[in-house]
Amino acid sequence: MPPFPDESSHHLKRLTDGLKRAGVKLTHQRLEVCRELAGVTDHPDVEAVFHGVRARVPTISLDTVYRALALLADLGLIGRVGALQGRMRFDPNMTPHHHFVCARCGAMHDFTSAAVDQIPIPDDAHAFGHVHAMQVEIRGLCRRCQFGQES
Amino acid sequence: MPPFPDESSHHLKRLTDGLKRAGVKLTHQRLEVCRELAGVTDHPDVEAVFHGVRARVPTISLDTVYRALALLADLGLIGRVGALQGRMRFDPNMTPHHHFVCARCGAMHDFTSAAVDQIPIPDDAHAFGHVHAMQVEIRGLCRRCQFGQES
DNA sequence: ATTTAATTAGTAAAGATTACTATCTAGGAA
DNA sequence: TTCCTAGATAGTAATCTTTACTAATTAAAT
Ligand SMILES: [Mn+2]
Ligand SMILES: [Mn+2]
Ligand SMILES: [Zn+2]
Ligand SMILES: [Zn+2]
């Protein structure tokens, strides 16, 4: 056991504790999905999580991954991130942060901004309903796409 | 001819001018898709545009609507808005604004905020690539969903 | 160990988007 | 105006993504 738990096991504990607290069964499959999420720093789609978990649990089904991710998202343990092209993606990072999204390839990068976080929620927004969170999305072209790479 | 062109025809002119400027054919189908977009203030998905246009052009195909919307979005004449559930949606409103999104039903409302628009783009973001625009997304529960309406 | 309700694997179904091709047409040239 | 043709469409098929179904399995409480 390391003197300090590493970042990954911190995240894993947060996820598994959340499942226990929700009173759902902590199955082998759900545990491995959590382990996968705890070990990534990007915004994986279902397919990516499925591939990662299947390396350790070869018999897991795609549907189970869909359900595990939906459960974690519904419990607020991971975030959903709106996809501009194709598949739904998830965000294991629940600390307040914002996104840079490439309009061409869909690459998504995290960044933080105290300046943004200090802005009060506009009054207009409260009129629409109960505000849960405010997030900035910056659209642009990532470095790879900026230079004519066809990949 | 009215003394001042109404809002809708302003939008329509912007869209059709954009298509002409791009050098593509201004077909009857594309014109009607533009007309539909110009007459709407929400964030329709492909199905919604298809239904609206089909009332006037009964033989238009769904694929044509998909292609027309993709073309308009690629030309920067309308916006794409990331869907949290299911279908891709489009935003005919290209003036700078922000969104309130209901996490439950997906309802999306526009709002403007001078305070938000004045924030400089964080330096971290520039490191990821060329920034095109910055937009705020507020997640929450709309009024309908706040009170236990099952619809 | 027994029990049971929740969960899963495997597959089917549904829903959304893209691809294909014969036909048609917008827009330029004659 | 008429003719021509590259580009666009209609109708449909194919692909991709997500959800639904059911018999078998299993976490976890007793
Ligand atoms: Mn993130
Ligand atoms: Mn909008
Ligand atoms: Zn990119
Ligand atoms: Zn709602």
mmCIF file of C-alpha atoms (C1' of nucleotides) and ligand atoms in Angstrom:
data_model
loop_
_atom_site.group_PDB
_atom_site.id
_atom_site.type_symbol
_atom_site.label_atom_id
_atom_site.label_comp_id
_atom_site.label_asym_id
_atom_site.label_seq_id
_atom_site.Cartn_x
_atom_site.Cartn_y
_atom_site.Cartn_z
ATOM 1 C CA MET A 1 0.000 0.000 0.000
ATOM 2 C CA PRO A 2 1.538 3.351 -1.027
ATOM 3 C CA PRO A 3 1.879 6.076 1.631
ATOM 4 C CA PHE A 4 -0.610 8.253 -0.233
ATOM 5 C CA PRO A 5 -3.387 6.806 -2.313
ATOM 6 C CA ASP A 6 -2.788 7.798 -5.900
ATOM 7 C CA GLU A 7 -5.188 9.881 -7.900
ATOM 8 C CA SER A 8 -6.703 6.867 -9.567
ATOM 9 C CA SER A 9 -7.649 5.067 -6.363
ATOM 10 C CA HIS A 10 -9.120 8.274 -4.998
ATOM 11 C CA HIS A 11 -11.440 8.419 -7.959
ATOM 12 C CA LEU A 12 -12.193 4.739 -7.706
ATOM 13 C CA LYS A 13 -13.163 5.076 -4.063
ATOM 14 C CA ARG A 14 -15.410 8.019 -4.854
ATOM 15 C CA LEU A 15 -17.244 6.006 -7.483
ATOM 16 C CA THR A 16 -17.604 2.776 -5.519
ATOM 17 C CA ASP A 17 -18.628 4.642 -2.372
ATOM 18 C CA GLY A 18 -21.255 6.399 -4.421
ATOM 19 C CA LEU A 19 -22.644 3.104 -5.653
ATOM 20 C CA LYS A 20 -22.719 1.659 -2.131
ATOM 21 C CA ARG A 21 -24.442 4.763 -0.828
ATOM 22 C CA ALA A 22 -27.037 4.411 -3.575
ATOM 23 C CA GLY A 23 -27.833 0.899 -2.355
ATOM 24 C CA VAL A 24 -27.201 -0.845 -5.654
ATOM 25 C CA LYS A 25 -25.239 -4.050 -6.038
ATOM 26 C CA LEU A 26 -21.508 -3.555 -6.433
ATOM 27 C CA THR A 27 -21.027 -6.125 -9.152
ATOM 28 C CA HIS A 28 -17.743 -7.192 -10.677
ATOM 29 C CA GLN A 29 -18.767 -5.520 -13.929
ATOM 30 C CA ARG A 30 -19.658 -2.203 -12.309
ATOM 31 C CA LEU A 31 -16.440 -2.270 -10.310
ATOM 32 C CA GLU A 32 -14.393 -2.713 -13.457
ATOM 33 C CA VAL A 33 -16.249 0.082 -15.234
ATOM 34 C CA CYS A 34 -15.435 2.326 -12.271
ATOM 35 C CA ARG A 35 -11.816 1.179 -12.373
ATOM 36 C CA GLU A 36 -11.663 2.051 -16.053
ATOM 37 C CA LEU A 37 -13.153 5.501 -15.478
ATOM 38 C CA ALA A 38 -10.826 6.159 -12.568
ATOM 39 C CA GLY A 39 -7.823 5.466 -14.759
ATOM 40 C CA VAL A 40 -8.561 7.835 -17.623
ATOM 41 C CA THR A 41 -8.220 11.601 -17.885
ATOM 42 C CA ASP A 42 -10.175 12.178 -21.084
ATOM 43 C CA HIS A 43 -13.837 11.938 -22.070
ATOM 44 C CA PRO A 44 -14.450 8.390 -23.216
ATOM 45 C CA ASP A 45 -17.488 7.178 -25.096
ATOM 46 C CA VAL A 46 -19.217 3.885 -24.348
ATOM 47 C CA GLU A 47 -17.132 2.025 -26.894
ATOM 48 C CA ALA A 48 -13.891 3.198 -25.292
ATOM 49 C CA VAL A 49 -14.978 2.104 -21.826
ATOM 50 C CA PHE A 50 -16.219 -1.191 -23.247
ATOM 51 C CA HIS A 51 -12.866 -1.892 -24.882
ATOM 52 C CA GLY A 52 -10.916 -0.983 -21.785
ATOM 53 C CA VAL A 53 -13.001 -3.115 -19.471
ATOM 54 C CA ARG A 54 -13.187 -6.058 -21.857
ATOM 55 C CA ALA A 55 -9.412 -6.422 -21.637
ATOM 56 C CA ARG A 56 -9.944 -7.474 -18.023
ATOM 57 C CA VAL A 57 -13.480 -8.893 -18.238
ATOM 58 C CA PRO A 58 -13.699 -10.507 -21.676
ATOM 59 C CA THR A 59 -17.318 -11.578 -21.292
ATOM 60 C CA ILE A 60 -18.794 -8.230 -20.326
ATOM 61 C CA SER A 61 -21.552 -7.094 -22.658
ATOM 62 C CA LEU A 62 -21.870 -3.705 -24.294
ATOM 63 C CA ASP A 63 -25.298 -3.280 -22.777
ATOM 64 C CA THR A 64 -23.890 -3.682 -19.296
ATOM 65 C CA VAL A 65 -21.420 -0.881 -19.948
ATOM 66 C CA TYR A 66 -24.233 1.318 -21.228
ATOM 67 C CA ARG A 67 -26.250 0.611 -18.096
ATOM 68 C CA ALA A 68 -23.322 1.082 -15.723
ATOM 69 C CA LEU A 69 -22.439 4.447 -17.259
ATOM 70 C CA ALA A 70 -26.058 5.604 -17.254
ATOM 71 C CA LEU A 71 -26.333 4.595 -13.607
ATOM 72 C CA LEU A 72 -23.180 6.472 -12.619
ATOM 73 C CA ALA A 73 -24.335 9.534 -14.537
ATOM 74 C CA ASP A 74 -27.843 9.427 -13.059
ATOM 75 C CA LEU A 75 -26.304 9.241 -9.591
ATOM 76 C CA GLY A 76 -24.203 12.286 -10.407
ATOM 77 C CA LEU A 77 -20.943 10.376 -9.968
ATOM 78 C CA ILE A 78 -19.787 11.104 -13.511
ATOM 79 C CA GLY A 79 -20.831 13.713 -16.031
ATOM 80 C CA ARG A 80 -22.414 13.483 -19.428
ATOM 81 C CA VAL A 81 -20.957 15.610 -22.153
ATOM 82 C CA GLY A 82 -23.009 16.519 -25.199
ATOM 83 C CA ALA A 83 -21.526 15.083 -28.360
ATOM 84 C CA LEU A 84 -21.449 17.212 -31.487
ATOM 85 C CA GLN A 85 -20.768 14.193 -33.639
ATOM 86 C CA GLY A 86 -21.984 10.685 -33.032
ATOM 87 C CA ARG A 87 -21.611 9.038 -29.690
ATOM 88 C CA MET A 88 -22.428 10.183 -26.205
ATOM 89 C CA ARG A 89 -19.368 10.780 -24.051
ATOM 90 C CA PHE A 90 -18.761 10.791 -20.318
ATOM 91 C CA ASP A 91 -16.613 12.825 -17.993
ATOM 92 C CA PRO A 92 -15.155 11.076 -14.931
ATOM 93 C CA ASN A 93 -13.779 14.394 -13.689
ATOM 94 C CA MET A 94 -16.399 15.912 -11.401
ATOM 95 C CA THR A 95 -14.281 18.796 -10.142
ATOM 96 C CA PRO A 96 -15.454 22.126 -11.559
ATOM 97 C CA HIS A 97 -13.821 22.718 -14.903
ATOM 98 C CA HIS A 98 -14.500 23.756 -18.476
ATOM 99 C CA HIS A 99 -13.947 22.409 -21.967
ATOM 100 C CA PHE A 100 -12.188 23.229 -25.175
ATOM 101 C CA VAL A 101 -13.881 21.324 -27.994
ATOM 102 C CA CYS A 102 -12.512 20.941 -31.500
ATOM 103 C CA ALA A 103 -15.280 21.588 -34.018
ATOM 104 C CA ARG A 104 -13.633 19.268 -36.537
ATOM 105 C CA CYS A 105 -12.433 16.152 -34.723
ATOM 106 C CA GLY A 106 -14.350 16.466 -31.478
ATOM 107 C CA ALA A 107 -11.236 16.394 -29.280
ATOM 108 C CA MET A 108 -12.091 17.719 -25.836
ATOM 109 C CA HIS A 109 -9.675 19.228 -23.354
ATOM 110 C CA ASP A 110 -10.226 20.322 -19.761
ATOM 111 C CA PHE A 111 -9.215 23.660 -18.356
ATOM 112 C CA THR A 112 -9.968 25.630 -15.224
ATOM 113 C CA SER A 113 -10.629 29.337 -14.890
ATOM 114 C CA ALA A 114 -11.099 31.220 -11.657
ATOM 115 C CA ALA A 115 -12.291 34.224 -13.649
ATOM 116 C CA VAL A 116 -15.114 32.222 -15.155
ATOM 117 C CA ASP A 117 -16.039 30.522 -11.898
ATOM 118 C CA GLN A 118 -16.417 33.880 -10.162
ATOM 119 C CA ILE A 119 -19.119 35.082 -12.515
ATOM 120 C CA PRO A 120 -22.506 35.056 -10.850
ATOM 121 C CA ILE A 121 -25.193 33.025 -12.554
ATOM 122 C CA PRO A 122 -27.153 35.475 -14.732
ATOM 123 C CA ASP A 123 -30.611 36.240 -13.396
ATOM 124 C CA ASP A 124 -32.177 35.338 -16.711
ATOM 125 C CA ALA A 125 -31.051 31.761 -16.183
ATOM 126 C CA HIS A 126 -32.823 31.408 -12.843
ATOM 127 C CA ALA A 127 -36.094 32.244 -14.523
ATOM 128 C CA PHE A 128 -35.902 29.039 -16.548
ATOM 129 C CA GLY A 129 -35.655 26.712 -13.560
ATOM 130 C CA HIS A 130 -33.337 25.388 -10.880
ATOM 131 C CA VAL A 131 -29.689 25.922 -11.805
ATOM 132 C CA HIS A 132 -27.347 23.064 -11.099
ATOM 133 C CA ALA A 133 -24.056 24.100 -12.671
ATOM 134 C CA MET A 134 -22.552 26.518 -15.123
ATOM 135 C CA GLN A 135 -19.924 25.428 -17.573
ATOM 136 C CA VAL A 136 -18.043 27.134 -20.367
ATOM 137 C CA GLU A 137 -17.524 25.487 -23.707
ATOM 138 C CA ILE A 138 -14.945 26.939 -26.032
ATOM 139 C CA ARG A 139 -15.305 25.923 -29.668
ATOM 140 C CA GLY A 140 -12.311 26.010 -31.922
ATOM 141 C CA LEU A 141 -9.815 24.001 -33.909
ATOM 142 C CA CYS A 142 -7.308 21.857 -32.060
ATOM 143 C CA ARG A 143 -3.645 21.991 -33.040
ATOM 144 C CA ARG A 144 -3.839 18.770 -35.027
ATOM 145 C CA CYS A 145 -6.767 20.043 -37.106
ATOM 146 C CA GLN A 146 -5.336 23.540 -37.459
ATOM 147 C CA PHE A 147 -2.570 22.171 -39.660
ATOM 148 C CA GLY A 148 -4.121 20.294 -42.537
ATOM 149 C CA GLN A 149 -3.861 16.828 -41.076
ATOM 150 C CA GLU A 150 -6.450 14.643 -42.751
ATOM 151 C CA SER A 151 -6.509 12.012 -40.012
ATOM 152 C CA MET B 1 -43.665 44.822 -48.918
ATOM 153 C CA PRO B 2 -43.710 45.943 -45.268
ATOM 154 C CA PRO B 3 -41.787 49.124 -44.352
ATOM 155 C CA PHE B 4 -39.337 47.072 -42.276
ATOM 156 C CA PRO B 5 -38.527 43.480 -43.072
ATOM 157 C CA ASP B 6 -39.634 41.336 -40.165
ATOM 158 C CA GLU B 7 -37.265 39.279 -38.098
ATOM 159 C CA SER B 8 -38.016 36.111 -39.977
ATOM 160 C CA SER B 9 -37.202 37.492 -43.417
ATOM 161 C CA HIS B 10 -33.995 38.979 -42.048
ATOM 162 C CA HIS B 11 -32.921 35.526 -40.984
ATOM 163 C CA LEU B 12 -34.034 34.025 -44.252
ATOM 164 C CA LYS B 13 -32.004 36.542 -46.229
ATOM 165 C CA ARG B 14 -28.932 35.837 -44.131
ATOM 166 C CA LEU B 15 -29.237 32.118 -44.814
ATOM 167 C CA THR B 16 -29.978 32.332 -48.534
ATOM 168 C CA ASP B 17 -27.278 34.952 -49.057
ATOM 169 C CA GLY B 18 -24.857 32.646 -47.311
ATOM 170 C CA LEU B 19 -25.739 29.806 -49.645
ATOM 171 C CA LYS B 20 -25.365 32.026 -52.718
ATOM 172 C CA ARG B 21 -22.022 33.293 -51.459
ATOM 173 C CA ALA B 22 -20.883 29.694 -51.007
ATOM 174 C CA GLY B 23 -21.638 29.009 -54.661
ATOM 175 C CA VAL B 24 -23.988 26.094 -54.074
ATOM 176 C CA LYS B 25 -27.303 25.622 -55.810
ATOM 177 C CA LEU B 26 -30.203 27.368 -54.148
ATOM 178 C CA THR B 27 -32.679 24.562 -54.581
ATOM 179 C CA HIS B 28 -36.340 24.633 -53.670
ATOM 180 C CA GLN B 29 -35.616 22.149 -50.867
ATOM 181 C CA ARG B 30 -32.771 24.178 -49.382
ATOM 182 C CA LEU B 31 -34.833 27.345 -49.606
ATOM 183 C CA GLU B 32 -37.669 25.730 -47.660
ATOM 184 C CA VAL B 33 -35.268 24.402 -45.019
ATOM 185 C CA CYS B 34 -33.942 27.940 -44.623
ATOM 186 C CA ARG B 35 -37.482 29.290 -44.439
ATOM 187 C CA GLU B 36 -38.274 26.777 -41.712
ATOM 188 C CA LEU B 37 -35.181 27.710 -39.721
ATOM 189 C CA ALA B 38 -35.879 31.416 -40.129
ATOM 190 C CA GLY B 39 -39.329 30.994 -38.659
ATOM 191 C CA VAL B 40 -38.306 29.202 -35.508
ATOM 192 C CA THR B 41 -36.886 30.464 -32.211
ATOM 193 C CA ASP B 42 -35.962 27.195 -30.546
ATOM 194 C CA HIS B 43 -33.366 24.495 -31.258
ATOM 195 C CA PRO B 44 -34.975 22.002 -33.615
ATOM 196 C CA ASP B 45 -33.644 18.572 -34.420
ATOM 197 C CA VAL B 46 -33.646 17.087 -37.906
ATOM 198 C CA GLU B 47 -37.037 15.482 -37.417
ATOM 199 C CA ALA B 48 -38.611 18.786 -36.426
ATOM 200 C CA VAL B 49 -37.248 20.569 -39.483
ATOM 201 C CA PHE B 50 -38.298 17.643 -41.665
ATOM 202 C CA HIS B 51 -41.861 17.785 -40.382
ATOM 203 C CA GLY B 52 -42.058 21.531 -40.774
ATOM 204 C CA VAL B 53 -40.760 21.544 -44.312
ATOM 205 C CA ARG B 54 -42.765 18.515 -45.399
ATOM 206 C CA ALA B 55 -45.966 20.453 -44.730
ATOM 207 C CA ARG B 56 -44.992 22.668 -47.654
ATOM 208 C CA VAL B 57 -42.882 20.228 -49.695
ATOM 209 C CA PRO B 58 -44.518 16.829 -49.179
ATOM 210 C CA THR B 59 -41.969 14.922 -51.255
ATOM 211 C CA ILE B 60 -38.806 16.149 -49.536
ATOM 212 C CA SER B 61 -36.697 13.339 -48.179
ATOM 213 C CA LEU B 62 -35.241 13.102 -44.697
ATOM 214 C CA ASP B 63 -31.771 12.707 -46.176
ATOM 215 C CA THR B 64 -32.104 16.012 -47.980
ATOM 216 C CA VAL B 65 -32.916 17.748 -44.719
ATOM 217 C CA TYR B 66 -29.905 16.107 -43.082
ATOM 218 C CA ARG B 67 -27.683 17.312 -45.913
ATOM 219 C CA ALA B 68 -29.142 20.807 -45.983
ATOM 220 C CA LEU B 69 -28.653 21.261 -42.247
ATOM 221 C CA ALA B 70 -25.119 19.858 -42.377
ATOM 222 C CA LEU B 71 -24.315 22.225 -45.222
ATOM 223 C CA LEU B 72 -25.660 25.253 -43.383
ATOM 224 C CA ALA B 73 -23.766 24.272 -40.252
ATOM 225 C CA ASP B 74 -20.523 23.631 -42.132
ATOM 226 C CA LEU B 75 -20.840 27.072 -43.737
ATOM 227 C CA GLY B 76 -21.283 28.574 -40.286
ATOM 228 C CA LEU B 77 -24.772 29.874 -41.092
ATOM 229 C CA ILE B 78 -26.398 27.936 -38.269
ATOM 230 C CA GLY B 79 -24.988 26.370 -35.126
ATOM 231 C CA ARG B 80 -24.804 22.812 -33.918
ATOM 232 C CA VAL B 81 -25.755 22.171 -30.351
ATOM 233 C CA GLY B 82 -24.526 19.064 -28.586
ATOM 234 C CA ALA B 83 -27.338 16.735 -27.665
ATOM 235 C CA LEU B 84 -27.299 15.088 -24.254
ATOM 236 C CA GLN B 85 -30.005 12.671 -25.287
ATOM 237 C CA GLY B 86 -30.540 11.258 -28.713
ATOM 238 C CA ARG B 87 -30.733 13.557 -31.652
ATOM 239 C CA MET B 88 -28.486 16.304 -32.853
ATOM 240 C CA ARG B 89 -30.022 19.753 -32.665
ATOM 241 C CA PHE B 90 -29.409 22.980 -34.520
ATOM 242 C CA ASP B 91 -29.450 26.624 -33.572
ATOM 243 C CA PRO B 92 -30.618 29.139 -36.199
ATOM 244 C CA ASN B 93 -29.714 31.998 -33.850
ATOM 245 C CA MET B 94 -26.155 33.028 -34.641
ATOM 246 C CA THR B 95 -26.065 36.123 -32.461
ATOM 247 C CA PRO B 96 -23.844 35.626 -29.398
ATOM 248 C CA HIS B 97 -25.861 34.011 -26.656
ATOM 249 C CA HIS B 98 -25.837 31.215 -24.095
ATOM 250 C CA HIS B 99 -27.990 28.269 -23.101
ATOM 251 C CA PHE B 100 -29.937 26.921 -20.195
ATOM 252 C CA VAL B 101 -30.354 23.162 -20.668
ATOM 253 C CA CYS B 102 -32.683 20.951 -18.671
ATOM 254 C CA ALA B 103 -30.826 17.824 -17.604
ATOM 255 C CA ARG B 104 -34.054 15.820 -17.589
ATOM 256 C CA CYS B 105 -36.091 16.748 -20.672
ATOM 257 C CA GLY B 106 -33.424 18.474 -22.749
ATOM 258 C CA ALA B 107 -35.353 21.720 -23.087
ATOM 259 C CA MET B 108 -33.011 24.477 -24.146
ATOM 260 C CA HIS B 109 -33.476 28.206 -23.609
ATOM 261 C CA ASP B 110 -31.412 31.134 -24.853
ATOM 262 C CA PHE B 111 -30.155 33.930 -22.692
ATOM 263 C CA THR B 112 -27.627 36.734 -23.070
ATOM 264 C CA SER B 113 -25.128 37.979 -20.544
ATOM 265 C CA ALA B 114 -22.867 40.970 -20.969
ATOM 266 C CA ALA B 115 -20.935 39.884 -17.864
ATOM 267 C CA VAL B 116 -20.107 36.555 -19.442
ATOM 268 C CA ASP B 117 -19.281 38.036 -22.828
ATOM 269 C CA GLN B 118 -16.764 40.411 -21.266
ATOM 270 C CA ILE B 119 -14.639 37.638 -19.794
ATOM 271 C CA PRO B 120 -11.399 37.233 -21.724
ATOM 272 C CA ILE B 121 -10.726 33.799 -23.165
ATOM 273 C CA PRO B 122 -8.545 31.979 -20.617
ATOM 274 C CA ASP B 123 -4.948 31.566 -21.748
ATOM 275 C CA ASP B 124 -5.109 27.837 -21.102
ATOM 276 C CA ALA B 125 -7.666 27.539 -23.876
ATOM 277 C CA HIS B 126 -5.431 29.152 -26.483
ATOM 278 C CA ALA B 127 -2.842 26.481 -25.873
ATOM 279 C CA PHE B 128 -5.220 23.841 -27.224
ATOM 280 C CA GLY B 129 -5.709 25.499 -30.609
ATOM 281 C CA HIS B 130 -7.469 28.302 -32.420
ATOM 282 C CA VAL B 131 -10.428 29.610 -30.452
ATOM 283 C CA HIS B 132 -13.566 30.350 -32.403
ATOM 284 C CA ALA B 133 -16.185 31.130 -29.785
ATOM 285 C CA MET B 134 -16.931 30.812 -26.110
ATOM 286 C CA GLN B 135 -20.321 29.804 -24.867
ATOM 287 C CA VAL B 136 -21.815 29.154 -21.465
ATOM 288 C CA GLU B 137 -24.047 26.198 -20.793
ATOM 289 C CA ILE B 138 -26.087 26.178 -17.625
ATOM 290 C CA ARG B 139 -27.361 22.781 -16.564
ATOM 291 C CA GLY B 140 -30.399 22.552 -14.396
ATOM 292 C CA LEU B 141 -34.032 21.514 -14.151
ATOM 293 C CA CYS B 142 -36.610 23.459 -16.111
ATOM 294 C CA ARG B 143 -39.801 24.574 -14.388
ATOM 295 C CA ARG B 144 -41.854 21.776 -15.899
ATOM 296 C CA CYS B 145 -39.431 19.120 -14.639
ATOM 297 C CA GLN B 146 -38.938 20.803 -11.277
ATOM 298 C CA PHE B 147 -42.526 19.993 -10.349
ATOM 299 C CA GLY B 148 -43.026 16.246 -10.720
ATOM 300 C CA GLN B 149 -44.579 16.317 -14.166
ATOM 301 C CA GLU B 150 -44.093 12.894 -15.740
ATOM 302 C CA SER B 151 -44.619 14.084 -19.300
ATOM 303 C "C1'" DA C 1 -26.064 -22.497 3.046
ATOM 304 C "C1'" DT C 2 -30.416 -20.602 1.431
ATOM 305 C "C1'" DT C 3 -33.116 -17.235 -0.612
ATOM 306 C "C1'" DT C 4 -34.351 -13.584 -3.582
ATOM 307 C "C1'" DA C 5 -34.443 -9.536 -6.009
ATOM 308 C "C1'" DA C 6 -31.179 -7.184 -8.703
ATOM 309 C "C1'" DT C 7 -28.077 -7.698 -12.448
ATOM 310 C "C1'" DT C 8 -25.992 -9.636 -16.490
ATOM 311 C "C1'" DA C 9 -24.978 -11.944 -21.280
ATOM 312 C "C1'" DG C 10 -26.529 -12.499 -25.458
ATOM 313 C "C1'" DT C 11 -29.359 -11.091 -28.752
ATOM 314 C "C1'" DA C 12 -33.078 -8.603 -30.877
ATOM 315 C "C1'" DA C 13 -35.242 -4.359 -31.729
ATOM 316 C "C1'" DA C 14 -35.481 0.441 -32.214
ATOM 317 C "C1'" DG C 15 -33.706 4.850 -33.351
ATOM 318 C "C1'" DA C 16 -30.478 8.010 -35.687
ATOM 319 C "C1'" DT C 17 -27.394 8.957 -39.333
ATOM 320 C "C1'" DT C 18 -25.020 8.059 -43.584
ATOM 321 C "C1'" DA C 19 -24.434 5.860 -48.148
ATOM 322 C "C1'" DC C 20 -26.024 4.668 -52.686
ATOM 323 C "C1'" DT C 21 -27.933 5.344 -57.362
ATOM 324 C "C1'" DA C 22 -31.114 6.464 -60.832
ATOM 325 C "C1'" DT C 23 -33.448 10.600 -61.750
ATOM 326 C "C1'" DC C 24 -34.036 15.456 -61.740
ATOM 327 C "C1'" DT C 25 -32.959 20.425 -61.792
ATOM 328 C "C1'" DA C 26 -30.588 25.097 -60.906
ATOM 329 C "C1'" DG C 27 -27.992 27.922 -63.232
ATOM 330 C "C1'" DG C 28 -24.776 29.011 -66.806
ATOM 331 C "C1'" DA C 29 -23.842 29.036 -71.946
ATOM 332 C "C1'" DA C 30 -25.337 29.353 -76.512
ATOM 333 C "C1'" DT D 1 -35.471 30.699 -74.703
ATOM 334 C "C1'" DT D 2 -33.435 26.315 -75.147
ATOM 335 C "C1'" DC D 3 -29.741 23.253 -74.153
ATOM 336 C "C1'" DC D 4 -26.350 21.308 -71.230
ATOM 337 C "C1'" DT D 5 -24.246 19.476 -67.201
ATOM 338 C "C1'" DA D 6 -22.419 19.408 -62.629
ATOM 339 C "C1'" DG D 7 -24.575 19.175 -58.634
ATOM 340 C "C1'" DA D 8 -28.700 17.921 -55.884
ATOM 341 C "C1'" DT D 9 -32.666 15.020 -54.659
ATOM 342 C "C1'" DA D 10 -35.931 10.917 -53.699
ATOM 343 C "C1'" DG D 11 -36.273 6.643 -52.239
ATOM 344 C "C1'" DT D 12 -34.220 3.153 -50.126
ATOM 345 C "C1'" DA D 13 -30.601 0.406 -48.104
ATOM 346 C "C1'" DA D 14 -26.947 0.103 -45.007
ATOM 347 C "C1'" DT D 15 -24.526 1.437 -40.986
ATOM 348 C "C1'" DC D 16 -24.005 3.053 -36.539
ATOM 349 C "C1'" DT D 17 -25.771 3.972 -31.807
ATOM 350 C "C1'" DT D 18 -28.740 3.015 -28.141
ATOM 351 C "C1'" DT D 19 -32.412 0.567 -25.818
ATOM 352 C "C1'" DA D 20 -35.329 -3.526 -24.843
ATOM 353 C "C1'" DC D 21 -36.008 -8.348 -23.772
ATOM 354 C "C1'" DT D 22 -35.352 -12.803 -21.284
ATOM 355 C "C1'" DA D 23 -33.265 -16.791 -19.367
ATOM 356 C "C1'" DA D 24 -29.429 -17.431 -16.426
ATOM 357 C "C1'" DT D 25 -26.421 -15.622 -12.890
ATOM 358 C "C1'" DT D 26 -25.105 -13.476 -8.621
ATOM 359 C "C1'" DA D 27 -24.562 -9.923 -4.663
ATOM 360 C "C1'" DA D 28 -25.873 -9.633 -0.371
ATOM 361 C "C1'" DA D 29 -29.064 -10.260 3.239
ATOM 362 C "C1'" DT D 30 -30.894 -13.924 6.243
HETATM 363 MN MN MN E 1 -13.933 17.348 -18.627
HETATM 364 MN MN MN E 2 -29.567 29.102 -28.888
HETATM 365 ZN ZN ZN E 3 -9.343 18.603 -33.927
HETATM 366 ZN ZN ZN E 4 -37.128 19.799 -18.260
#
